Amino acid sequence: MERLDGRKYDELRPVEMKVGVLKHADGSALVKLGKTVALAAVYGPRELNPRHMQQSDRAILQCNYSMAPFSTMERAKPGPTRRSVEISKVTREALEPALFLNDFPRTTIDVYIVILQANAGTRTAGINAASLALADAGIQMRDLVTSVAAGKIDGHYVLDLTGEEEEITECDLPIAYMPREKKFTLLQMDGKISEEDVKNIINLAVKGCEILYEYQKKALYEKWAKEGFE
Amino acid sequence: MNIQKRYISGHILKGMRLDGRKYDEYRKIEIEVNLIKQAEGSARVKIGDTEVIVGVKLEVGEPFPDTPNEGILVVNAELSPVASPEFELGPPKEDAIELARIIDRGIRESKCIDLEKLCIKEGEKVWMIMVDIQPLSQDGNLIDASGIAAITALLGTRMPKYENDQVIYEEKTDEKLPIRDIPIPVTCAILDNKLIVDPNLEEEEVMDGRITVTTTSDGKICALQKGNACAISLENIEEAIKISLKKGKEMREMIKNLYKL
C-alpha cells in the first residue's frame, strides 16, 4: 500500500521555504508544501491606530489569513469568510506564545497571510510562513512555530495530507508546535477517532514539525548568512 | 488582573477553586426543552450562571452540488450584549464565529444527524437544519453550554408538515430528526499547566488558554480545539481527553434521561 502520490506515510510533501521575498514588508516568507503555496508578510512593531486599541504594557498581534481568489479550482470569493475568520484567530493564537509582546508597548505587529495555491494544509503552511516572516522581521522569538497536519487513511497514520487525501481521511488534525519548548500552540481536529489515534497522530505531526523546523532554520540562514548579521 | 491570576492559580495549585469545586467538577447544570413555541426544537441550558438558548428551525432548500442527496446543517451563534457587557452589536466577530464552528464541528464530525434521510428530492430539495445559539448570560464556558443546548434541541426537534412544496410551520408532525448519537463538548481551562473543567467567568478571565474535546457515545473523539494564545503540553492534551470522555458520558446520560431514551 502506497499513498496516492507515492509518498511514505510519514513523509512530507516536497518543501520549499524562502525568506525576504517581499521588498516592502519588514519580514516576509514564502512556503511551499507540494501544491500548497503560502505567502506571509509582517509589518511592525509599528504604531497602532486607532489609539484606543493600544495596550500600555504590550504590543498586540494581528493576523489575517486569506485565500487568493485563484487559489482554488472553483474561484474563492474575495473577502473574509467564517472559515478564514476562524483560521486568522487560531493562527494568531498559534504565533503569539512565541513572541515577547511586552517588549513593544502601544504597538502592533501585523501578519498578513495569503494563500496563493491551495491543496490542503493551507492554515499550517500559513503558520510556517508567518513564523519565518516574524523571524525575518528581526522580532525576538522564544522559538520558531512549526505546523503541519496528519490524519488516518485505511488504518495508517499519514503525515501532511494532500487535497485528494483530505477527501478520504478519517480525520484531519493540524497542530502548531514549538520544537525547543515541546509545546503546542495550535490544536484542532475534524473527524472521528479513538483516544489512541489522537496520541499517535499528534506524535506523527510532531515528527513532521521537527523536519519543517530544520527547513525553517535553513531558510533563515540562507538569507542572513549571505547578507551577514549587523 | 495579575494579582487576581496569582490568587486563583495559587488556589488551584493547592487543589482548590474559589467556588469550592474540584478540578473536574461542573457547576450545576439545568436543562429545559421545547420552550420556544415558534421553533421546531429548542433548549435552554444553564451551567451555573451561564445561560444559553438554542433554537432549531427547519427550512427547505437546495442541496450543495457535491452532496445532492444530503440535508444541510447550519450552526450560527449571536453574541448579543444581553449576555455580557463585553459583547457588542454588529456582524459576528471571531469569538462568535469560533463558537459556532466548534459546535458545528462536533455535530457534523460525530455524524449524529443522518443527513441522507433529510433529502426530499435528490439535487433539488433537502431539509436545512438551522441551529441558532443565543447566549443569555456569559458567566464562563459558553462552549459547553451551547453544545449541550444544541444537541438537546436537535433531539427534541419535530418536523413541520410539508405539503405541496410548502412548509407548514403551524403544524408540527410527530416525526423527529434522524439523530443517532449525542456528541458532547467538554472544555477545560489551562492555568499554569493545570486543567480545570468548566471554567467560570473569573477563571476564564485569568486562564492561559482552553481546550475543548468533543466525544461521542462510543468513546471516540470527534473534535478538538485549543483556544487562546498559550502553549500547552502533550500531557495537558491527554488529560483533557480523559476528562472529556468521563464528563461526556455523564452528560449524555443526563440528556438521555431527559428524553427517556
Tab-separated table of C-alpha atoms in Angstrom:
chain	number	residue	atom	x	y	z
A	1	MET	CA	0.000	0.000	0.000
A	2	GLU	CA	1.307	3.351	-1.007
A	3	ARG	CA	-0.078	6.830	-0.791
A	4	LEU	CA	-1.762	8.380	-3.814
A	5	ASP	CA	1.319	10.440	-4.617
A	6	GLY	CA	3.773	7.651	-3.793
A	7	ARG	CA	4.971	9.123	-0.504
A	8	LYS	CA	5.685	7.148	2.641
A	9	TYR	CA	3.132	7.502	5.425
A	10	ASP	CA	5.446	9.670	7.480
A	11	GLU	CA	6.821	11.695	4.592
A	12	LEU	CA	6.162	15.379	3.983
A	13	ARG	CA	5.368	16.734	0.557
A	14	PRO	CA	8.327	18.455	-1.151
A	15	VAL	CA	9.164	21.509	0.976
A	16	GLU	CA	10.474	24.851	-0.208
A	17	MET	CA	10.962	27.841	2.068
A	18	LYS	CA	12.357	31.266	1.359
A	19	VAL	CA	12.521	34.395	3.478
A	20	GLY	CA	12.785	38.060	2.478
A	21	VAL	CA	10.665	37.624	-0.625
A	22	LEU	CA	8.836	40.965	-0.372
A	23	LYS	CA	10.533	44.329	-0.699
A	24	HIS	CA	8.165	46.460	1.367
A	25	ALA	CA	7.383	44.184	4.293
A	26	ASP	CA	9.559	44.251	7.411
A	27	GLY	CA	9.690	40.495	7.172
A	28	SER	CA	8.333	38.009	4.664
A	29	ALA	CA	8.405	34.371	3.657
A	30	LEU	CA	7.147	32.004	1.027
A	31	VAL	CA	6.410	28.411	1.954
A	32	LYS	CA	5.559	25.652	-0.499
A	33	LEU	CA	4.371	22.222	0.576
A	34	GLY	CA	3.597	20.266	-2.530
A	35	LYS	CA	0.921	22.183	-4.380
A	36	THR	CA	0.088	24.416	-1.413
A	37	VAL	CA	1.777	27.818	-1.513
A	38	ALA	CA	1.561	30.356	1.312
A	39	LEU	CA	2.989	33.864	1.417
A	40	ALA	CA	3.354	35.850	4.637
A	41	ALA	CA	4.232	39.494	5.265
A	42	VAL	CA	4.980	41.071	8.636
A	43	TYR	CA	4.871	44.768	9.497
A	44	GLY	CA	5.949	46.173	12.818
A	45	PRO	CA	6.195	46.597	15.638
A	46	ARG	CA	4.571	49.819	14.434
A	47	GLU	CA	2.214	52.441	15.807
A	48	LEU	CA	-1.262	51.111	16.455
A	49	ASN	CA	-4.271	53.038	15.276
A	50	PRO	CA	-6.972	53.569	16.435
A	51	ARG	CA	-5.217	54.602	19.638
A	52	HIS	CA	-7.879	53.198	21.944
A	53	MET	CA	-6.732	49.742	20.862
A	54	GLN	CA	-3.234	50.398	22.174
A	55	GLN	CA	-2.158	48.373	25.201
A	56	SER	CA	0.010	50.307	27.612
A	57	ASP	CA	2.038	47.240	28.629
A	58	ARG	CA	2.387	45.307	25.409
A	59	ALA	CA	2.105	45.094	21.653
A	60	ILE	CA	-0.896	43.442	20.059
A	61	LEU	CA	-0.560	40.835	17.353
A	62	GLN	CA	-2.997	40.994	14.453
A	63	CYS	CA	-3.236	38.215	11.893
A	64	ASN	CA	-5.147	37.945	8.706
A	65	TYR	CA	-5.410	34.749	6.678
A	66	SER	CA	-6.912	34.978	3.220
A	67	MET	CA	-7.079	32.864	0.117
A	68	ALA	CA	-6.360	34.389	-3.275
A	69	PRO	CA	-9.447	34.034	-5.497
A	70	PHE	CA	-7.443	31.956	-7.974
A	71	SER	CA	-6.013	29.623	-5.332
A	72	THR	CA	-8.750	27.002	-5.647
A	73	MET	CA	-10.341	25.068	-8.521
A	74	GLU	CA	-13.574	26.927	-8.055
A	75	ARG	CA	-12.847	30.652	-7.656
A	76	ALA	CA	-12.810	31.671	-3.982
A	77	LYS	CA	-14.851	34.811	-3.435
A	78	PRO	CA	-12.606	37.601	-2.149
A	79	GLY	CA	-13.156	38.895	1.371
A	80	PRO	CA	-13.440	37.198	4.748
A	81	THR	CA	-15.437	34.005	5.256
A	82	ARG	CA	-16.372	32.330	8.522
A	83	ARG	CA	-13.610	29.833	7.857
A	84	SER	CA	-10.964	32.498	7.232
A	85	VAL	CA	-12.004	34.459	10.336
A	86	GLU	CA	-11.563	31.351	12.477
A	87	ILE	CA	-8.232	30.495	10.856
A	88	SER	CA	-6.997	34.055	11.389
A	89	LYS	CA	-7.868	33.696	15.077
A	90	VAL	CA	-6.209	30.308	15.631
A	91	THR	CA	-3.169	31.472	13.636
A	92	ARG	CA	-2.757	34.495	15.897
A	93	GLU	CA	-3.122	32.256	18.943
A	94	ALA	CA	-0.554	29.858	17.484
A	95	LEU	CA	2.054	32.577	16.911
A	96	GLU	CA	1.556	34.777	19.957
A	97	PRO	CA	3.067	32.364	22.522
A	98	ALA	CA	6.375	32.603	20.629
A	99	LEU	CA	6.592	36.393	20.918
A	100	PHE	CA	7.659	38.797	23.667
A	101	LEU	CA	4.858	41.291	23.188
A	102	ASN	CA	5.678	43.123	26.433
A	103	ASP	CA	8.816	44.467	24.761
A	104	PHE	CA	6.814	46.768	22.486
A	105	PRO	CA	4.072	48.642	24.394
A	106	ARG	CA	1.413	50.533	22.414
A	107	THR	CA	2.370	48.992	19.094
A	108	THR	CA	1.021	46.388	16.741
A	109	ILE	CA	2.672	43.557	14.887
A	110	ASP	CA	0.658	42.787	11.775
A	111	VAL	CA	0.840	39.458	9.983
A	112	TYR	CA	-0.777	39.017	6.599
A	113	ILE	CA	-1.010	35.544	5.101
A	114	VAL	CA	-2.134	34.990	1.531
A	115	ILE	CA	-2.650	31.503	0.155
A	116	LEU	CA	-1.588	31.617	-3.490
A	117	GLN	CA	-2.272	27.971	-4.226
A	118	ALA	CA	-4.410	25.654	-2.123
A	119	ASN	CA	-4.121	21.891	-1.912
A	120	ALA	CA	-4.891	21.159	1.770
A	121	GLY	CA	-2.810	22.252	4.721
A	122	THR	CA	-3.175	25.949	3.988
A	123	ARG	CA	-3.509	27.038	7.620
A	124	THR	CA	-0.401	25.082	8.577
A	125	ALA	CA	1.612	26.371	5.600
A	126	GLY	CA	0.457	29.883	6.514
A	127	ILE	CA	1.690	29.467	10.095
A	128	ASN	CA	5.082	28.184	8.908
A	129	ALA	CA	5.394	31.175	6.594
A	130	ALA	CA	4.208	33.675	9.214
A	131	SER	CA	6.633	32.364	11.805
A	132	LEU	CA	9.509	32.715	9.327
A	133	ALA	CA	8.358	36.207	8.360
A	134	LEU	CA	8.337	37.257	12.042
A	135	ALA	CA	11.891	35.992	12.423
A	136	ASP	CA	12.872	37.686	9.161
A	137	ALA	CA	11.483	40.961	10.536
A	138	GLY	CA	14.017	40.661	13.355
A	139	ILE	CA	11.374	40.189	16.037
A	140	GLN	CA	12.673	38.222	19.007
A	141	MET	CA	11.001	34.872	19.485
A	142	ARG	CA	11.081	32.062	22.036
A	143	ASP	CA	11.158	29.614	19.197
A	144	LEU	CA	10.026	29.232	15.612
A	145	VAL	CA	6.488	27.960	15.316
A	146	THR	CA	6.167	24.972	13.015
A	147	SER	CA	2.938	23.492	11.797
A	148	VAL	CA	1.588	20.501	9.912
A	149	ALA	CA	-1.488	18.264	9.825
A	150	ALA	CA	-1.775	14.498	9.982
A	151	GLY	CA	-4.633	12.050	9.549
A	152	LYS	CA	-5.616	8.405	9.258
A	153	ILE	CA	-6.309	6.610	5.998
A	154	ASP	CA	-7.083	2.872	5.684
A	155	GLY	CA	-5.741	2.225	9.167
A	156	HIS	CA	-2.459	4.058	8.507
A	157	TYR	CA	-1.447	7.276	10.168
A	158	VAL	CA	-0.452	9.721	7.416
A	159	LEU	CA	1.524	12.933	7.580
A	160	ASP	CA	0.806	16.141	5.649
A	161	LEU	CA	-2.402	15.341	3.781
A	162	THR	CA	-2.970	16.476	0.207
A	163	GLY	CA	-6.325	17.740	-1.035
A	164	GLU	CA	-7.053	14.301	-2.504
A	165	GLU	CA	-6.200	12.588	0.791
A	166	GLU	CA	-8.281	15.072	2.744
A	167	GLU	CA	-11.349	13.675	0.944
A	168	ILE	CA	-10.763	10.154	2.263
A	169	THR	CA	-9.083	10.656	5.632
A	170	GLU	CA	-10.857	9.631	8.832
A	171	CYS	CA	-9.662	12.817	10.438
A	172	ASP	CA	-7.674	15.967	9.847
A	173	LEU	CA	-5.603	17.027	12.840
A	174	PRO	CA	-3.476	20.158	12.386
A	175	ILE	CA	-1.027	21.212	15.073
A	176	ALA	CA	1.399	24.068	15.575
A	177	TYR	CA	4.394	23.238	17.704
A	178	MET	CA	7.434	24.915	19.205
A	179	PRO	CA	10.083	22.176	18.966
A	180	ARG	CA	12.514	23.626	21.503
A	181	GLU	CA	9.795	24.145	24.098
A	182	LYS	CA	7.969	20.949	23.123
A	183	LYS	CA	4.693	22.850	23.408
A	184	PHE	CA	1.622	23.003	21.214
A	185	THR	CA	0.185	26.344	20.169
A	186	LEU	CA	-2.478	25.111	17.767
A	187	LEU	CA	-4.589	22.005	18.059
A	188	GLN	CA	-7.697	21.291	16.055
A	189	MET	CA	-9.338	18.146	14.782
A	190	ASP	CA	-12.151	17.178	12.441
A	191	GLY	CA	-13.128	13.542	12.202
A	192	LYS	CA	-13.966	10.639	14.449
A	193	ILE	CA	-11.130	8.665	16.011
A	194	SER	CA	-10.109	6.966	19.242
A	195	GLU	CA	-8.065	8.376	22.103
A	196	GLU	CA	-5.104	6.267	20.982
A	197	ASP	CA	-5.417	7.559	17.414
A	198	VAL	CA	-5.252	11.130	18.682
A	199	LYS	CA	-1.988	10.431	20.507
A	200	ASN	CA	-0.400	8.621	17.565
A	201	ILE	CA	-1.470	11.272	15.065
A	202	ILE	CA	-0.154	14.075	17.274
A	203	ASN	CA	3.177	12.245	17.604
A	204	LEU	CA	3.383	11.830	13.838
A	205	ALA	CA	2.618	15.522	13.302
A	206	VAL	CA	5.334	16.419	15.841
A	207	LYS	CA	7.806	14.412	13.765
A	208	GLY	CA	6.745	16.417	10.713
A	209	CYS	CA	7.175	19.673	12.618
A	210	GLU	CA	10.694	18.714	13.650
A	211	ILE	CA	11.625	18.257	9.989
A	212	LEU	CA	9.942	21.531	8.986
A	213	TYR	CA	11.873	23.254	11.789
A	214	GLU	CA	15.147	22.342	10.053
A	215	TYR	CA	13.856	23.729	6.746
A	216	GLN	CA	12.836	26.948	8.506
A	217	LYS	CA	16.249	27.408	10.102
A	218	LYS	CA	17.916	26.707	6.765
A	219	ALA	CA	15.774	29.326	5.013
A	220	LEU	CA	16.764	31.931	7.600
A	221	TYR	CA	20.456	31.026	7.365
A	222	GLU	CA	20.332	31.233	3.586
A	223	LYS	CA	19.233	34.857	3.614
A	224	TRP	CA	21.006	36.101	6.712
A	225	ALA	CA	24.282	34.256	6.286
A	226	LYS	CA	24.555	35.761	2.838
A	227	GLU	CA	23.741	39.292	3.947
A	228	GLY	CA	25.506	38.973	7.265
A	229	PHE	CA	24.300	39.955	10.687
A	230	GLU	CA	24.661	43.575	11.711
B	1	MET	CA	-5.543	41.110	36.678
B	2	ASN	CA	-2.137	39.687	37.563
B	3	ILE	CA	-2.984	39.763	41.253
B	4	GLN	CA	-6.270	38.001	40.586
B	5	LYS	CA	-4.497	35.452	38.443
B	6	ARG	CA	-1.920	34.730	41.140
B	7	TYR	CA	-4.693	34.375	43.680
B	8	ILE	CA	-6.766	31.962	41.579
B	9	SER	CA	-3.839	29.893	40.334
B	10	GLY	CA	-2.365	29.778	43.840
B	11	HIS	CA	-5.558	28.121	44.990
B	12	ILE	CA	-5.639	25.753	42.022
B	13	LEU	CA	-2.098	24.581	42.734
B	14	LYS	CA	-3.349	23.642	46.199
B	15	GLY	CA	-6.233	21.740	44.595
B	16	MET	CA	-8.889	24.355	45.335
B	17	ARG	CA	-11.121	26.507	43.208
B	18	LEU	CA	-12.560	29.740	44.527
B	19	ASP	CA	-16.124	28.443	44.289
B	20	GLY	CA	-15.181	25.229	46.090
B	21	ARG	CA	-15.391	22.924	43.068
B	22	LYS	CA	-12.972	20.121	42.302
B	23	TYR	CA	-10.820	20.410	39.174
B	24	ASP	CA	-13.134	18.031	37.264
B	25	GLU	CA	-16.444	19.267	38.636
B	26	TYR	CA	-19.043	21.156	36.615
B	27	ARG	CA	-21.272	23.795	38.070
B	28	LYS	CA	-24.928	22.802	38.416
B	29	ILE	CA	-26.449	22.044	35.018
B	30	GLU	CA	-30.135	22.668	34.288
B	31	ILE	CA	-31.836	21.865	31.003
B	32	GLU	CA	-35.252	22.863	29.757
B	33	VAL	CA	-36.543	21.718	26.365
B	34	ASN	CA	-39.040	22.906	23.775
B	35	LEU	CA	-39.574	26.247	25.422
B	36	ILE	CA	-39.748	28.283	22.211
B	37	LYS	CA	-43.082	27.633	20.554
B	38	GLN	CA	-42.156	29.059	17.142
B	39	ALA	CA	-39.054	26.870	16.841
B	40	GLU	CA	-39.180	23.269	15.683
B	41	GLY	CA	-36.828	22.450	18.543
B	42	SER	CA	-35.278	24.390	21.377
B	43	ALA	CA	-33.389	24.023	24.615
B	44	ARG	CA	-32.261	26.287	27.406
B	45	VAL	CA	-29.144	25.190	29.251
B	46	LYS	CA	-27.855	26.750	32.434
B	47	ILE	CA	-24.415	25.910	33.756
B	48	GLY	CA	-24.144	27.880	36.975
B	49	ASP	CA	-24.959	31.440	35.946
B	50	THR	CA	-24.157	30.843	32.296
B	51	GLU	CA	-27.274	30.518	30.210
B	52	VAL	CA	-27.812	29.717	26.545
B	53	ILE	CA	-30.887	29.165	24.403
B	54	VAL	CA	-30.566	27.205	21.191
B	55	GLY	CA	-33.370	27.208	18.667
B	56	VAL	CA	-33.675	24.834	15.725
B	57	LYS	CA	-35.590	25.984	12.658
B	58	LEU	CA	-36.121	23.809	9.608
B	59	GLU	CA	-36.259	25.110	6.084
B	60	VAL	CA	-36.364	23.505	2.671
B	61	GLY	CA	-33.624	24.464	0.266
B	62	GLU	CA	-31.310	23.307	-2.481
B	63	PRO	CA	-28.572	20.832	-1.519
B	64	PHE	CA	-24.893	21.560	-2.078
B	65	PRO	CA	-23.768	20.306	-5.516
B	66	ASP	CA	-21.232	17.865	-4.008
B	67	THR	CA	-23.820	16.304	-1.659
B	68	PRO	CA	-27.025	16.273	-3.740
B	69	ASN	CA	-28.779	13.717	-1.508
B	70	GLU	CA	-27.949	15.175	1.902
B	71	GLY	CA	-29.651	17.688	4.117
B	72	ILE	CA	-27.766	20.779	5.253
B	73	LEU	CA	-26.648	21.732	8.747
B	74	VAL	CA	-26.011	25.384	9.576
B	75	VAL	CA	-24.804	26.459	13.022
B	76	ASN	CA	-24.740	30.119	13.931
B	77	ALA	CA	-24.018	31.999	17.152
B	78	GLU	CA	-25.097	35.508	18.037
B	79	LEU	CA	-23.214	37.081	20.950
B	80	SER	CA	-25.744	39.709	21.925
B	81	PRO	CA	-24.963	42.378	24.561
B	82	VAL	CA	-27.801	40.987	26.683
B	83	ALA	CA	-25.370	38.241	27.730
B	84	SER	CA	-22.346	40.323	28.630
B	85	PRO	CA	-21.145	43.941	28.686
B	86	GLU	CA	-18.156	42.677	26.686
B	87	PHE	CA	-20.353	41.768	23.700
B	88	GLU	CA	-21.040	44.346	21.013
B	89	LEU	CA	-23.672	44.714	18.334
B	90	GLY	CA	-22.776	44.222	14.709
B	91	PRO	CA	-21.772	41.392	12.422
B	92	PRO	CA	-20.398	38.277	14.167
B	93	LYS	CA	-16.843	38.707	15.369
B	94	GLU	CA	-14.234	35.988	15.644
B	95	ASP	CA	-15.407	34.760	19.056
B	96	ALA	CA	-18.953	34.171	17.804
B	97	ILE	CA	-17.681	32.526	14.632
B	98	GLU	CA	-15.284	30.269	16.533
B	99	LEU	CA	-18.022	29.254	18.989
B	100	ALA	CA	-20.404	28.350	16.161
B	101	ARG	CA	-17.708	26.443	14.295
B	102	ILE	CA	-16.678	24.398	17.354
B	103	ILE	CA	-20.299	23.337	17.907
B	104	ASP	CA	-20.778	22.733	14.172
B	105	ARG	CA	-17.689	20.537	14.011
B	106	GLY	CA	-18.795	18.426	16.969
B	107	ILE	CA	-22.219	17.751	15.476
B	108	ARG	CA	-21.021	17.298	11.909
B	109	GLU	CA	-17.986	15.095	12.566
B	110	SER	CA	-19.846	12.846	15.021
B	111	LYS	CA	-22.213	12.144	12.103
B	112	CYS	CA	-25.001	12.229	14.675
B	113	ILE	CA	-27.505	13.512	12.123
B	114	ASP	CA	-28.303	11.126	9.293
B	115	LEU	CA	-28.264	13.850	6.656
B	116	GLU	CA	-29.197	11.441	3.839
B	117	LYS	CA	-32.586	10.929	5.468
B	118	LEU	CA	-33.216	14.646	5.076
B	119	CYS	CA	-33.243	14.535	1.286
B	120	ILE	CA	-36.648	15.339	-0.188
B	121	LYS	CA	-35.725	15.263	-3.896
B	122	GLU	CA	-32.163	14.490	-4.894
B	123	GLY	CA	-30.306	17.502	-6.240
B	124	GLU	CA	-33.311	19.750	-5.776
B	125	LYS	CA	-34.807	19.825	-2.326
B	126	VAL	CA	-33.446	18.932	1.071
B	127	TRP	CA	-34.185	19.907	4.655
B	128	MET	CA	-31.886	22.566	6.056
B	129	ILE	CA	-31.343	22.414	9.808
B	130	MET	CA	-30.658	25.883	11.131
B	131	VAL	CA	-29.198	25.786	14.647
B	132	ASP	CA	-29.030	29.212	16.276
B	133	ILE	CA	-27.125	29.755	19.502
B	134	GLN	CA	-28.247	32.692	21.623
B	135	PRO	CA	-26.364	33.157	24.894
B	136	LEU	CA	-28.403	34.973	27.542
B	137	SER	CA	-25.708	35.124	30.180
B	138	GLN	CA	-21.983	34.696	29.723
B	139	ASP	CA	-20.610	33.596	33.056
B	140	GLY	CA	-17.950	31.313	31.619
B	141	ASN	CA	-17.846	28.238	29.402
B	142	LEU	CA	-20.280	29.253	26.692
B	143	ILE	CA	-18.900	26.475	24.504
B	144	ASP	CA	-20.168	23.571	26.611
B	145	ALA	CA	-23.482	25.266	27.403
B	146	SER	CA	-24.010	25.897	23.675
B	147	GLY	CA	-23.000	22.370	22.668
B	148	ILE	CA	-25.282	20.710	25.216
B	149	ALA	CA	-28.135	23.028	24.272
B	150	ALA	CA	-27.620	22.383	20.547
B	151	ILE	CA	-27.753	18.588	20.723
B	152	THR	CA	-30.602	18.662	23.259
B	153	ALA	CA	-32.608	20.972	20.988
B	154	LEU	CA	-31.913	18.760	17.963
B	155	LEU	CA	-33.067	15.655	19.857
B	156	GLY	CA	-36.379	17.331	20.687
B	157	THR	CA	-36.956	18.787	17.232
B	158	ARG	CA	-40.141	17.813	15.461
B	159	MET	CA	-40.508	18.158	11.711
B	160	PRO	CA	-43.140	20.606	10.493
B	161	LYS	CA	-45.713	19.471	7.965
B	162	TYR	CA	-44.506	19.601	4.374
B	163	GLU	CA	-47.179	19.628	1.698
B	164	ASN	CA	-47.269	20.740	-1.953
B	165	ASP	CA	-43.709	22.081	-1.758
B	166	GLN	CA	-44.672	24.216	1.217
B	167	VAL	CA	-43.519	24.035	4.821
B	168	ILE	CA	-46.495	24.498	7.118
B	169	TYR	CA	-44.844	25.738	10.294
B	170	GLU	CA	-48.129	25.894	12.185
B	171	GLU	CA	-48.471	22.111	12.054
B	172	LYS	CA	-45.754	20.020	13.622
B	173	THR	CA	-45.720	16.303	12.900
B	174	ASP	CA	-44.635	13.607	15.357
B	175	GLU	CA	-41.607	12.891	13.224
B	176	LYS	CA	-38.253	13.583	14.844
B	177	LEU	CA	-34.932	14.406	13.196
B	178	PRO	CA	-32.832	11.314	12.339
B	179	ILE	CA	-30.372	11.604	15.241
B	180	ARG	CA	-28.217	8.648	16.192
B	181	ASP	CA	-25.620	9.978	18.614
B	182	ILE	CA	-25.084	12.624	21.277
B	183	PRO	CA	-21.786	14.491	20.825
B	184	ILE	CA	-20.744	16.424	23.948
B	185	PRO	CA	-18.079	19.140	24.057
B	186	VAL	CA	-16.154	19.400	27.314
B	187	THR	CA	-13.933	22.423	27.876
B	188	CYS	CA	-11.036	22.688	30.298
B	189	ALA	CA	-9.258	25.902	31.152
B	190	ILE	CA	-5.486	25.749	31.411
B	191	LEU	CA	-3.903	27.779	34.171
B	192	ASP	CA	-0.216	27.345	34.974
B	193	ASN	CA	-0.268	23.924	33.272
B	194	LYS	CA	-3.192	22.743	35.429
B	195	LEU	CA	-6.528	21.807	33.913
B	196	ILE	CA	-9.877	22.786	35.380
B	197	VAL	CA	-13.111	21.746	33.735
B	198	ASP	CA	-15.988	24.162	33.096
B	199	PRO	CA	-14.226	27.469	33.888
B	200	ASN	CA	-16.476	30.189	35.273
B	201	LEU	CA	-16.059	33.800	34.207
B	202	GLU	CA	-13.421	34.746	36.779
B	203	GLU	CA	-11.406	31.656	35.865
B	204	GLU	CA	-11.821	32.404	32.152
B	205	GLU	CA	-10.554	35.927	32.651
B	206	VAL	CA	-7.232	34.706	34.025
B	207	MET	CA	-6.774	31.394	32.195
B	208	ASP	CA	-3.810	30.936	29.863
B	209	GLY	CA	-5.958	29.014	27.423
B	210	ARG	CA	-8.593	26.392	26.969
B	211	ILE	CA	-9.010	23.087	25.234
B	212	THR	CA	-12.308	21.651	24.051
B	213	VAL	CA	-12.673	17.941	23.327
B	214	THR	CA	-15.920	16.663	21.829
B	215	THR	CA	-16.710	12.980	22.331
B	216	THR	CA	-19.352	10.536	21.084
B	217	SER	CA	-21.201	7.717	22.837
B	218	ASP	CA	-18.814	5.037	21.542
B	219	GLY	CA	-15.920	6.762	23.303
B	220	LYS	CA	-14.479	8.368	20.184
B	221	ILE	CA	-13.208	11.900	19.794
B	222	CYS	CA	-14.876	13.908	17.054
B	223	ALA	CA	-13.472	17.432	17.500
B	224	LEU	CA	-10.589	19.199	19.193
B	225	GLN	CA	-9.950	22.894	19.588
B	226	LYS	CA	-7.325	24.747	21.539
B	227	GLY	CA	-8.191	28.371	22.305
B	228	ASN	CA	-6.268	31.482	23.378
B	229	ALA	CA	-2.662	32.454	22.890
B	230	CYS	CA	-0.985	29.831	25.036
B	231	ALA	CA	1.402	26.946	24.551
B	232	ILE	CA	0.283	23.633	26.005
B	233	SER	CA	1.988	20.321	26.654
B	234	LEU	CA	1.104	16.873	25.359
B	235	GLU	CA	0.184	15.894	28.938
B	236	ASN	CA	-2.397	18.698	29.013
B	237	ILE	CA	-3.954	17.390	25.818
B	238	GLU	CA	-4.054	13.800	27.045
B	239	GLU	CA	-5.585	14.796	30.358
B	240	ALA	CA	-8.216	16.948	28.642
B	241	ILE	CA	-9.234	13.949	26.530
B	242	LYS	CA	-9.574	11.738	29.628
B	243	ILE	CA	-11.692	14.348	31.432
B	244	SER	CA	-13.865	14.872	28.364
B	245	LEU	CA	-14.564	11.158	27.881
B	246	LYS	CA	-15.628	10.857	31.512
B	247	LYS	CA	-17.704	14.030	31.728
B	248	GLY	CA	-19.215	13.499	28.277
B	249	LYS	CA	-20.573	10.153	29.417
B	250	GLU	CA	-22.232	11.691	32.462
B	251	MET	CA	-23.803	14.450	30.435
B	252	ARG	CA	-25.015	12.075	27.753
B	253	GLU	CA	-26.843	10.102	30.452
B	254	MET	CA	-28.407	13.301	31.729
B	255	ILE	CA	-29.738	14.176	28.271
B	256	LYS	CA	-30.968	10.623	27.688
B	257	ASN	CA	-32.879	10.689	30.985
B	258	LEU	CA	-34.468	13.958	29.981
B	259	TYR	CA	-35.943	12.369	26.872
B	260	LYS	CA	-36.292	8.923	28.481
B	261	LEU	CA	-34.147	7.465	25.691
